[in-house]
Short mmCIF file of C-alpha atoms in Angstrom, two decimals:
data_model
loop_
_atom_site.label_atom_id
_atom_site.label_comp_id
_atom_site.label_asym_id
_atom_site.label_seq_id
_atom_site.Cartn_x
_atom_site.Cartn_y
_atom_site.Cartn_z
CA UNK A 1 -11.63 -9.73 -15.53
CA UNK A 2 -9.90 -7.42 -12.99
CA UNK A 3 -5.40 -6.64 -13.28
CA UNK A 4 -3.34 -8.18 -11.07
CA UNK A 5 -2.11 -4.73 -9.64
CA UNK A 6 1.96 -4.84 -8.76
CA UNK A 7 4.85 -2.50 -8.11
CA UNK A 8 8.02 -0.99 -9.16
CA UNK A 9 10.92 -0.57 -7.18
CA UNK A 10 14.40 1.10 -7.57
CA UNK A 11 17.31 0.30 -5.63
CA UNK A 12 19.50 3.57 -5.98
CA UNK A 13 23.39 3.08 -5.43
CA UNK A 14 26.52 4.96 -6.09
CA UNK A 15 27.49 2.96 -9.05
CA UNK A 16 24.50 0.98 -9.99
CA UNK A 17 20.59 0.68 -9.53
CA UNK A 18 18.36 -2.05 -9.86
CA UNK A 19 15.04 -2.34 -10.80
CA UNK A 20 11.73 -4.49 -10.70
CA UNK A 21 8.98 -5.33 -11.82
CA UNK A 22 7.13 -7.05 -8.67
CA UNK A 23 3.75 -8.39 -8.85
CA UNK A 24 1.23 -8.06 -5.58
CA UNK A 25 2.48 -12.69 -5.44
CA UNK A 26 5.87 -11.39 -5.27
CA UNK A 27 7.26 -13.57 -8.11
CA UNK A 28 8.78 -11.17 -9.68
CA UNK A 29 8.49 -10.72 -13.66
CA UNK A 30 12.28 -8.92 -14.48
CA UNK A 31 14.17 -7.58 -12.17
CA UNK A 32 16.56 -5.51 -14.28
CA UNK A 33 20.24 -3.52 -13.04
CA UNK A 34 21.63 0.07 -14.88
CA UNK A 35 25.20 1.99 -14.01
CA UNK A 36 24.60 4.97 -11.94
CA UNK A 37 26.33 8.11 -13.63
CA UNK A 38 26.29 11.17 -10.60
CA UNK A 39 27.72 12.96 -13.29
CA UNK A 40 24.16 13.26 -15.44
CA UNK A 41 21.19 13.62 -14.49
CA UNK A 42 20.32 11.34 -12.09
CA UNK A 43 16.14 11.16 -11.09
CA UNK A 44 15.79 12.48 -14.52
CA UNK A 45 17.33 8.71 -15.23
CA UNK A 46 15.36 6.87 -12.24
CA UNK A 47 11.96 8.57 -13.57
CA UNK A 48 12.82 6.52 -16.69
CA UNK A 49 14.12 3.93 -15.60
CA UNK A 50 10.50 3.66 -13.47
CA UNK A 51 9.29 4.67 -16.88
CA UNK A 52 10.42 1.55 -18.70
CA UNK A 53 9.52 -0.79 -15.96
CA UNK A 54 6.11 0.15 -16.37
CA UNK A 55 5.75 -0.82 -19.90
CA UNK A 56 7.36 -4.04 -18.76
CA UNK A 57 4.45 -4.34 -16.45
CA UNK A 58 1.57 -2.77 -19.08
CA UNK A 59 3.07 -5.97 -21.29
CA UNK A 60 2.28 -8.45 -18.47
CA UNK A 61 -1.09 -7.25 -17.54
CA UNK A 62 -0.44 -5.96 -14.29
CA UNK A 63 -2.28 -2.64 -12.86
CA UNK A 64 0.97 -0.61 -11.30
CA UNK A 65 -0.41 0.36 -8.10
CA UNK A 66 2.33 2.73 -6.91
CA UNK A 67 6.85 2.44 -6.58
CA UNK A 68 8.85 1.99 -3.98
CA UNK A 69 12.70 4.18 -4.79
CA UNK A 70 15.71 3.95 -2.01
CA UNK A 71 18.92 5.69 -1.79
CA UNK A 72 21.63 6.11 0.23
CA UNK A 73 22.82 9.36 1.93
CA UNK A 74 20.49 11.67 4.72
CA UNK A 75 16.16 11.26 4.04
CA UNK A 76 13.31 13.22 4.87
CA UNK A 77 11.22 10.56 4.75
CA UNK A 78 7.98 12.60 5.57
CA UNK A 79 8.17 14.88 2.72
CA UNK A 80 10.20 12.76 0.40
CA UNK A 81 13.32 15.00 0.37
CA UNK A 82 17.16 13.49 -0.04
CA UNK A 83 18.65 15.95 2.33
CA UNK A 84 22.10 14.49 1.57
CA UNK A 85 23.95 11.97 -0.60
CA UNK A 86 26.99 12.41 -1.27
CA UNK A 87 28.13 8.77 -3.66
CA UNK A 88 25.17 10.95 -5.96
CA UNK A 89 26.54 14.54 -4.85
CA UNK A 90 22.57 15.03 -4.19
CA UNK A 91 21.17 17.92 -1.46
CA UNK A 92 17.79 19.21 -0.66
CA UNK A 93 16.58 17.09 -3.98
CA UNK A 94 12.57 16.62 -3.11
CA UNK A 95 13.21 12.81 -5.22
CA UNK A 96 9.34 11.80 -4.52
CA UNK A 97 7.77 14.77 -5.35
CA UNK A 98 9.96 14.36 -8.40
CA UNK A 99 9.10 11.22 -9.42
CA UNK A 100 5.54 11.09 -9.11
CA UNK A 101 5.91 13.91 -11.26
CA UNK A 102 7.90 13.28 -14.32
CA UNK A 103 6.40 9.01 -13.92
CA UNK A 104 2.46 9.88 -13.38
CA UNK A 105 2.56 7.16 -10.26
CA UNK A 106 2.38 7.74 -6.71
CA UNK A 107 5.94 7.00 -5.64
CA UNK A 108 7.32 6.49 -1.47
CA UNK A 109 11.41 7.21 -0.99
CA UNK A 110 13.43 4.93 1.72
CA UNK A 111 16.39 5.16 2.70
CA UNK A 112 18.50 2.27 1.43
CA UNK A 113 19.84 -0.03 4.10
CA UNK A 114 16.81 0.84 6.49
CA UNK A 115 14.89 -0.31 3.43
CA UNK A 116 17.20 -3.57 3.36
CA UNK A 117 16.43 -4.02 6.94
CA UNK A 118 12.59 -4.24 6.62
CA UNK A 119 14.06 -6.70 3.23
CA UNK A 120 15.32 -8.96 5.53
CA UNK A 121 12.64 -8.47 8.35
CA UNK A 122 10.32 -9.96 6.47
CA UNK A 123 12.05 -12.19 4.65
CA UNK A 124 15.90 -13.55 6.22
CA UNK A 125 17.89 -13.24 8.49
CA UNK A 126 15.69 -11.02 10.85
CA UNK A 127 12.35 -12.81 10.55
CA UNK A 128 10.80 -11.92 12.84
CA UNK A 129 13.18 -10.49 15.16
CA UNK A 130 11.51 -7.01 16.93
CA UNK A 131 15.22 -5.56 17.92
CA UNK A 132 17.93 -6.46 15.28
CA UNK A 133 20.89 -4.23 13.70
CA UNK A 134 21.67 -4.56 9.84
CA UNK A 135 24.94 -3.36 9.57
CA UNK A 136 25.45 -2.92 6.09
CA UNK A 137 29.82 -3.88 4.86
CA UNK A 138 30.90 -2.05 1.78
CA UNK A 139 32.95 1.11 0.45
CA UNK A 140 30.98 2.24 3.84
CA UNK A 141 29.65 1.34 6.44
CA UNK A 142 25.89 1.66 7.07
CA UNK A 143 23.37 0.56 9.43
CA UNK A 144 20.07 -0.46 9.93
CA UNK A 145 18.84 -0.81 13.70
CA UNK A 146 15.29 -1.47 14.31
CA UNK A 147 14.00 -1.98 18.10
CA UNK A 148 10.43 -2.82 18.85
CA UNK A 149 9.73 -4.27 15.59
CA UNK A 150 10.29 0.10 13.58
CA UNK A 151 13.06 1.43 12.14
CA UNK A 152 14.80 4.27 13.71
CA UNK A 153 15.69 7.01 11.44
CA UNK A 154 16.90 9.76 14.02
CA UNK A 155 16.02 13.62 13.67
CA UNK A 156 17.43 13.82 10.70
CA UNK A 157 17.31 11.08 9.24
CA UNK A 158 21.30 9.97 9.93
CA UNK A 159 20.03 7.26 11.76
CA UNK A 160 22.78 4.33 11.93
CA UNK A 161 26.11 5.77 10.64
CA UNK A 162 28.15 3.47 12.31
CA UNK A 163 30.97 3.36 10.33
CA UNK A 164 31.48 7.48 10.75
CA UNK A 165 32.10 6.62 14.55
CA UNK A 166 35.19 7.68 16.12
CA UNK A 167 36.64 4.04 16.52
CA UNK A 168 40.18 5.08 16.88
CA UNK A 169 41.52 7.62 19.14
CA UNK A 170 43.78 10.57 16.27
CA UNK A 171 42.66 7.70 14.00
CA UNK A 172 43.81 7.85 10.32
CA UNK A 173 41.76 11.21 8.08
CA UNK A 174 37.98 9.21 7.32
CA UNK A 175 36.73 11.44 3.84
CA UNK A 176 33.94 12.87 6.09
CA UNK A 177 36.22 15.11 8.13
CA UNK A 178 36.56 13.18 11.27
CA UNK A 179 39.28 10.80 12.55
CA UNK A 180 39.51 7.03 13.14
CA UNK A 181 36.00 6.26 11.98
CA UNK A 182 34.62 2.75 12.19
CA UNK A 183 35.15 2.01 8.40
CA UNK A 184 37.93 3.74 7.76
CA UNK A 185 39.69 -0.12 8.77
CA UNK A 186 36.54 -2.11 8.15
CA UNK A 187 35.33 -1.06 4.71
CA UNK A 188 36.09 -2.12 1.53
CA UNK A 189 37.13 1.63 0.75
CA UNK A 190 39.03 1.33 4.14
CA UNK A 191 40.93 -2.19 3.55
CA UNK A 192 42.09 -2.05 0.26
CA UNK A 193 43.46 1.85 1.25
CA UNK A 194 45.11 0.69 4.10
CA UNK A 195 46.94 -2.56 2.51
CA UNK A 196 48.08 -0.90 0.11
CA UNK A 197 49.95 1.79 2.23
CA UNK A 198 51.51 -0.55 4.26
CA UNK A 199 51.98 -3.52 0.88
CA UNK A 200 53.18 -0.97 -1.55
CA UNK A 201 51.06 -2.94 -3.68
CA UNK A 202 47.16 -2.10 -4.75
CA UNK A 203 44.55 -4.61 -5.08
CA UNK A 204 40.32 -4.62 -4.26
CA UNK A 205 38.96 -5.45 -1.49
CA UNK A 206 38.26 -8.87 -2.43
CA UNK A 207 42.02 -9.71 -3.78
CA UNK A 208 43.23 -8.52 0.31
CA UNK A 209 40.50 -11.03 1.44
CA UNK A 210 41.93 -13.96 -0.32
CA UNK A 211 45.83 -13.76 0.79
CA UNK A 212 44.79 -13.87 4.13
CA UNK A 213 46.97 -16.89 5.47
CA UNK A 214 49.90 -16.42 3.54
CA UNK A 215 50.22 -12.57 3.33
CA UNK A 216 51.48 -10.58 6.60
CA UNK A 217 49.57 -7.45 5.74
CA UNK A 218 46.78 -8.35 5.01
CA UNK A 219 46.61 -10.60 8.10
CA UNK A 220 48.14 -7.28 10.11
CA UNK A 221 45.57 -5.32 7.85
CA UNK A 222 42.13 -7.37 8.16
CA UNK A 223 42.96 -8.14 11.94
CA UNK A 224 42.95 -4.85 12.12
CA UNK A 225 39.43 -4.56 10.89
CA UNK A 226 38.01 -7.03 12.87
CA UNK A 227 39.06 -5.66 15.88
CA UNK A 228 37.23 -2.14 14.69
CA UNK A 229 33.95 -3.87 14.16
CA UNK A 230 33.16 -5.59 16.66
CA UNK A 231 33.63 -3.01 18.81
CA UNK A 232 31.58 -1.34 16.87
CA UNK A 233 29.07 -4.18 17.90
CA UNK A 234 29.72 -3.72 21.29
CA UNK A 235 29.32 0.11 21.40
CA UNK A 236 25.85 -0.68 19.36
CA UNK A 237 24.88 -3.85 22.02
CA UNK A 238 25.27 -1.22 25.28
CA UNK A 239 22.75 0.78 23.28
CA UNK A 240 20.45 -0.75 21.88
CA UNK A 241 20.24 -4.91 23.53
CA UNK A 242 19.62 -6.65 20.11
CA UNK A 243 18.76 -9.57 20.47
CA UNK A 244 20.84 -10.64 16.89
CA UNK A 245 23.04 -8.93 14.08
CA UNK A 246 23.17 -9.52 10.67
CA UNK A 247 26.36 -8.95 8.27
CA UNK A 248 25.27 -7.72 5.02
CA UNK A 249 27.67 -6.51 1.66
CA UNK A 250 30.84 -7.57 0.20
CA UNK A 251 32.14 -8.31 3.26
CA UNK A 252 29.72 -11.61 3.88
CA UNK A 253 32.17 -13.34 0.89
CA UNK A 254 34.94 -13.74 3.72
CA UNK A 255 33.06 -16.13 5.27
CA UNK A 256 33.85 -17.38 8.50
CA UNK A 257 36.40 -15.52 8.83
CA UNK A 258 34.58 -12.21 8.72
CA UNK A 259 32.11 -14.65 11.65
CA UNK A 260 34.88 -16.15 13.61
CA UNK A 261 37.00 -12.41 14.95
CA UNK A 262 33.95 -9.81 14.83
CA UNK A 263 31.92 -12.41 17.05
CA UNK A 264 34.94 -13.18 18.76
CA UNK A 265 36.02 -9.72 19.91
CA UNK A 266 31.97 -9.15 20.36
CA UNK A 267 31.97 -12.06 23.06
CA UNK A 268 35.46 -10.22 24.99
CA UNK A 269 34.18 -6.79 24.98
CA UNK A 270 31.00 -7.85 27.18
CA UNK A 271 31.81 -8.23 30.23
CA UNK A 272 28.39 -8.91 32.12
CA UNK A 273 26.26 -9.78 28.95
CA UNK A 274 26.28 -12.21 26.94
CA UNK A 275 26.80 -11.56 23.14
CA UNK A 276 23.82 -11.41 20.48
CA UNK A 277 23.75 -13.60 17.78
CA UNK A 278 25.74 -13.05 14.04
CA UNK A 279 24.77 -14.05 11.28
CA UNK A 280 25.15 -13.09 7.28
CA UNK A 281 22.30 -11.28 5.71
CA UNK A 282 20.78 -14.31 3.33
CA UNK A 283 19.33 -11.45 0.50
CA UNK A 284 22.52 -10.59 -0.40
CA UNK A 285 22.51 -7.33 -2.76
CA UNK A 286 19.19 -8.07 -3.61
CA UNK A 287 16.80 -6.73 -0.31
CA UNK A 288 16.93 -3.42 -1.92
CA UNK A 289 15.13 -3.69 -4.29
CA UNK A 290 12.82 -6.18 -2.16
CA UNK A 291 12.14 -3.48 -0.03
CA UNK A 292 11.08 -0.95 -1.82
CA UNK A 293 8.82 -3.73 -3.80
CA UNK A 294 7.10 -4.51 0.55
CA UNK A 295 7.18 0.22 0.85
CA UNK A 296 5.73 0.38 -2.21
CA UNK A 297 3.12 -1.77 -1.81
CA UNK A 298 1.91 -0.36 2.01
CA UNK A 299 1.88 2.65 0.10
CA UNK A 300 -0.34 1.67 -1.45
CA UNK A 301 -2.91 0.11 0.88
CA UNK A 302 -1.75 -3.68 -0.02
CA UNK A 303 0.67 -4.19 3.34
CA UNK A 304 0.01 -8.11 3.56
CA UNK A 305 1.16 -8.62 0.32
CA UNK A 306 5.17 -8.75 1.36
CA UNK A 307 3.86 -11.57 3.96
CA UNK A 308 3.49 -14.36 1.00
CA UNK A 309 6.18 -13.88 -1.01
CA UNK A 310 9.76 -16.37 0.10
CA UNK A 311 13.04 -15.63 -0.97
CA UNK A 312 13.08 -18.02 -3.86
CA UNK A 313 10.45 -16.48 -5.75
CA UNK A 314 11.60 -13.35 -5.28
CA UNK A 315 15.53 -13.81 -5.64
CA UNK A 316 14.84 -15.95 -9.43
CA UNK A 317 13.53 -13.57 -11.40
CA UNK A 318 14.30 -13.33 -14.89
CA UNK A 319 16.69 -10.81 -16.28
CA UNK A 320 15.37 -8.72 -19.11
#
């Protein structure tokens, strides 16, 4: 009997990683989570997690045909080199080569947000859409730009840095060295920082959102965030003419408090054309590893495998 093919998938973030063993039918046998510690050998840790996942696959009589690993930062997709990832303190890291050498597996690498965009296009809120923008809003802000069904990567792999478009002339300083960047105002870190500066109270972004409607300082920083985010979507609309926007990341927990002002601001900013619809991502924080699994099957010459997957089976994976 021929063993069932499977891939390993890891989504590397600045604070945590998610990993999975995904057979061809899209029913993961395990989904695991681990902390990320940039002060240690992060590449070595990823390699160790891949070996651990491979052992789980063998226990289930699966044939591991490859691995997909996605990371933040600027990625040279042709060489598999992470040119720069600030949250991981990486510069010019030949990630694909290092992981392949350490594990003996064929490894494909990708950008985390672009890969999340692939997952949403295959299975989520952008299913069947050829032209869309996925905007993830968490600690920072980044975007996956898809046009004609293909992701836009840019010359250096840095396309989609929506969060670092200066939106407020002479505005507040950004950690990137510019001023007035979108994510200074419309991100989890930016919202928390601006609320603390205004109110004198340090709260995480979700607690600031919880105070909307009964705290004038929370209302003010949120309204400013929504105005800046909407203007960013106006800019993206006029540059890319997307069919739809998909919003992901922690901000989407705000529900209508996010969607209503963003939709209104986007419509108000477009004088001569209708606004694209704005939807919430359907795969949530799992989109990264799901997209990484799809990349791995493509690299293993099994590109049709993800087309049989469904969100309920992928998202109902057992924990270790």
